[in-house]
Structures are given as structure tokens and as C-alpha cells.
PDB file of C-alpha atoms in Angstrom:
ATOM      1  CA  UNK A 513      -4.768  -2.050  57.668  1.00 58.00           C
ATOM      2  CA  UNK A 514      -6.142   1.453  58.502  1.00 61.00           C
ATOM      3  CA  UNK A 515      -5.983   0.702  62.071  1.00 65.00           C
ATOM      4  CA  UNK A 516      -2.040   0.457  61.815  1.00 77.00           C
ATOM      5  CA  UNK A 517      -2.336   3.984  60.706  1.00 81.00           C
ATOM      6  CA  UNK A 518      -4.094   4.811  64.142  1.00 82.00           C
ATOM      7  CA  UNK A 519      -1.194   3.261  66.029  1.00 86.00           C
ATOM      8  CA  UNK A 520       1.230   5.661  64.179  1.00 88.00           C
ATOM      9  CA  UNK A 521      -1.002   8.731  64.489  1.00 88.00           C
ATOM     10  CA  UNK A 522      -1.284   8.058  68.129  1.00 91.00           C
ATOM     11  CA  UNK A 523       2.367   7.617  68.779  1.00 93.00           C
ATOM     12  CA  UNK A 524       1.573   3.954  69.833  1.00 89.00           C
ATOM     13  CA  UNK A 525      -0.924   4.905  72.438  1.00 88.00           C
ATOM     14  CA  UNK A 526      -3.613   2.872  70.592  1.00 83.00           C
ATOM     15  CA  UNK A 527      -2.199  -0.401  69.731  1.00 76.00           C
ATOM     16  CA  UNK A 528      -3.165  -1.985  66.388  1.00 67.00           C
ATOM     17  CA  UNK A 529      -4.741  -5.464  66.017  1.00 63.00           C
ATOM     18  CA  UNK A 530      -5.984  -7.032  63.160  1.00 62.00           C
ATOM     19  CA  UNK A 531      -9.743  -7.782  62.940  1.00 59.00           C
ATOM     20  CA  UNK A 532     -10.399 -10.239  65.649  1.00 60.00           C
ATOM     21  CA  UNK A 533     -13.616 -11.083  67.407  1.00 62.00           C
ATOM     22  CA  UNK A 534     -14.133 -13.479  70.050  1.00 69.00           C
ATOM     23  CA  UNK A 535     -17.233 -13.980  72.164  1.00 74.00           C
ATOM     24  CA  UNK A 536     -16.211 -13.919  75.897  1.00 78.00           C
ATOM     25  CA  UNK A 537     -19.131 -13.538  78.254  1.00 81.00           C
ATOM     26  CA  UNK A 538     -16.803 -13.042  81.187  1.00 86.00           C
ATOM     27  CA  UNK A 539     -14.856 -10.221  79.683  1.00 82.00           C
ATOM     28  CA  UNK A 540     -16.217  -6.957  78.145  1.00 80.00           C
ATOM     29  CA  UNK A 541     -14.776  -5.977  74.883  1.00 72.00           C
ATOM     30  CA  UNK A 542     -14.715  -2.511  73.165  1.00 72.00           C
ATOM     31  CA  UNK A 543     -14.582  -1.960  69.433  1.00 68.00           C
ATOM     32  CA  UNK A 544     -14.281   1.219  67.441  1.00 66.00           C
ATOM     33  CA  UNK A 545     -15.206   1.239  63.794  1.00 61.00           C
ATOM     34  CA  UNK A 546     -14.046   4.090  61.548  1.00 59.00           C
ATOM     35  CA  UNK A 547     -13.404   4.769  57.951  1.00 57.00           C
ATOM     36  CA  UNK A 548     -10.723   6.838  56.526  1.00 63.00           C
ATOM     37  CA  UNK A 549      -9.081   7.718  53.336  1.00 69.00           C
ATOM     38  CA  UNK A 550      -6.729  10.350  53.356  1.00 76.00           C
ATOM     39  CA  UNK A 551      -5.420  12.042  50.517  1.00 83.00           C
ATOM     40  CA  UNK A 552      -2.472  10.306  48.949  1.00 85.00           C
ATOM     41  CA  UNK A 553      -0.142  13.181  49.483  1.00 88.00           C
ATOM     42  CA  UNK A 554      -1.083  14.260  52.879  1.00 87.00           C
ATOM     43  CA  UNK A 555       1.601  13.673  55.464  1.00 90.00           C
ATOM     44  CA  UNK A 556       0.567  11.441  58.437  1.00 89.00           C
ATOM     45  CA  UNK A 557       1.999  12.317  61.913  1.00 92.00           C
ATOM     46  CA  UNK A 558       1.327  11.937  65.412  1.00 93.00           C
ATOM     47  CA  UNK A 559       0.111  15.467  66.905  1.00 94.00           C
ATOM     48  CA  UNK A 560       3.043  17.512  68.584  1.00 94.00           C
ATOM     49  CA  UNK A 561       0.648  17.398  71.855  1.00 94.00           C
ATOM     50  CA  UNK A 562       0.941  13.568  72.015  1.00 93.00           C
ATOM     51  CA  UNK A 563       4.486  13.432  71.186  1.00 95.00           C
ATOM     52  CA  UNK A 564       5.415  15.842  73.849  1.00 93.00           C
ATOM     53  CA  UNK A 565       3.346  13.992  76.528  1.00 92.00           C
ATOM     54  CA  UNK A 566       5.022  10.753  75.550  1.00 87.00           C
ATOM     55  CA  UNK A 567       8.619  12.189  75.527  1.00 90.00           C
ATOM     56  CA  UNK A 568       9.639  10.651  71.986  1.00 92.00           C
ATOM     57  CA  UNK A 569       8.394  10.193  68.697  1.00 94.00           C
ATOM     58  CA  UNK A 570       7.678   6.485  67.856  1.00 92.00           C
ATOM     59  CA  UNK A 571       7.032   6.865  64.173  1.00 93.00           C
ATOM     60  CA  UNK A 572       8.274   8.930  61.371  1.00 94.00           C
ATOM     61  CA  UNK A 573       5.956  11.181  59.262  1.00 94.00           C
ATOM     62  CA  UNK A 574       4.729   9.509  56.086  1.00 93.00           C
ATOM     63  CA  UNK A 575       2.162   9.625  53.585  1.00 91.00           C
ATOM     64  CA  UNK A 576      -0.868   7.498  52.831  1.00 87.00           C
ATOM     65  CA  UNK A 577       0.671   6.624  49.189  1.00 90.00           C
ATOM     66  CA  UNK A 578       3.771   5.306  50.786  1.00 91.00           C
ATOM     67  CA  UNK A 579       1.947   3.006  53.204  1.00 87.00           C
ATOM     68  CA  UNK A 580      -0.469   1.915  50.698  1.00 86.00           C
ATOM     69  CA  UNK A 581       2.387   1.061  48.247  1.00 88.00           C
ATOM     70  CA  UNK A 582       4.148  -0.888  50.846  1.00 89.00           C
ATOM     71  CA  UNK A 583       1.127  -3.107  51.872  1.00 84.00           C
ATOM     72  CA  UNK A 584      -0.107  -3.514  48.390  1.00 86.00           C
ATOM     73  CA  UNK A 585       3.489  -4.443  46.811  1.00 89.00           C
ATOM     74  CA  UNK A 586       5.570  -5.715  49.406  1.00 84.00           C
ATOM     75  CA  UNK A 587       3.744  -6.959  52.567  1.00 75.00           C
ATOM     76  CA  UNK A 588       0.653  -8.082  53.653  1.00 71.00           C
ATOM     77  CA  UNK A 589      -1.318  -6.806  56.595  1.00 70.00           C
ATOM     78  CA  UNK A 590      -0.390  -8.554  60.004  1.00 76.00           C
ATOM     79  CA  UNK A 591       0.811  -7.574  63.487  1.00 76.00           C
ATOM     80  CA  UNK A 592       4.479  -7.243  61.973  1.00 83.00           C
ATOM     81  CA  UNK A 593       3.288  -4.778  59.251  1.00 85.00           C
ATOM     82  CA  UNK A 594       3.900  -1.422  60.965  1.00 85.00           C
ATOM     83  CA  UNK A 595       7.333  -2.156  62.211  1.00 88.00           C
ATOM     84  CA  UNK A 596       8.226  -3.812  58.790  1.00 90.00           C
ATOM     85  CA  UNK A 597       6.829  -0.549  56.958  1.00 91.00           C
ATOM     86  CA  UNK A 598       8.775   1.781  59.161  1.00 91.00           C
ATOM     87  CA  UNK A 599      12.074  -0.131  58.363  1.00 92.00           C
ATOM     88  CA  UNK A 600      11.260  -0.236  54.592  1.00 93.00           C
ATOM     89  CA  UNK A 601      10.236   3.423  54.602  1.00 92.00           C
ATOM     90  CA  UNK A 602      13.404   4.782  56.402  1.00 92.00           C
ATOM     91  CA  UNK A 603      15.621   2.746  53.980  1.00 91.00           C
ATOM     92  CA  UNK A 604      13.422   3.947  51.194  1.00 75.00           C
ATOM     93  CA  UNK A 605      13.878   7.578  52.197  1.00 72.00           C
ATOM     94  CA  UNK A 606      17.744   7.248  52.601  1.00 71.00           C
ATOM     95  CA  UNK A 607      18.157   5.838  49.167  1.00 68.00           C
ATOM     96  CA  UNK A 608      15.896   8.562  47.443  1.00 63.00           C
TER      97      UNK A 608
END
């Protein structure tokens, strides 16, 4: 689930994938392990430098508590989680 946040923070440069491990003796695989637990009220956003290099902002700013609420109460983590979260978040913001 947290790797989805990395995709948003990198403005889509680093694609998220669910934990998958397959042995392939013909192709090298790189993995990145990390642990994060941002404060619930902290705003998560792609750095301005990354957005300016890309030209457009791919994801809205959001808090960890919004993302956690969505994944714990509305949707399980899979490949469609981030797009579904963004749709939910934007509709949630317009109604509140």
C-alpha cells in the first residue's frame, strides 16, 4: 500500500506494484524496501522540482489519514487503488 504513495510522491515516475516476486534467471530484478509512517496530518505532495520537470501534476495533495481511511474502509490494495483513491478523494473534497 505504501508503494502507492511513492508513486504519487514521485508524480508517477516510480510506478507502484503490489508485492510480487518471481525468480527469473534471465532478467535482473531490482527491489527497494522501505518503511514509512507519516504523521496523519502531514500533506503528501510531489516535490515542485519533479512536477516542473514533468510539466503537469499527476496527483492532488493529500494526507496519509485520507489515504489510510480510504484503504481501510472503502477499498483493498491492488493496482487500481491509487486511481480509485484519487477519484474518491476529489469527490470527497468537493462535498466537504
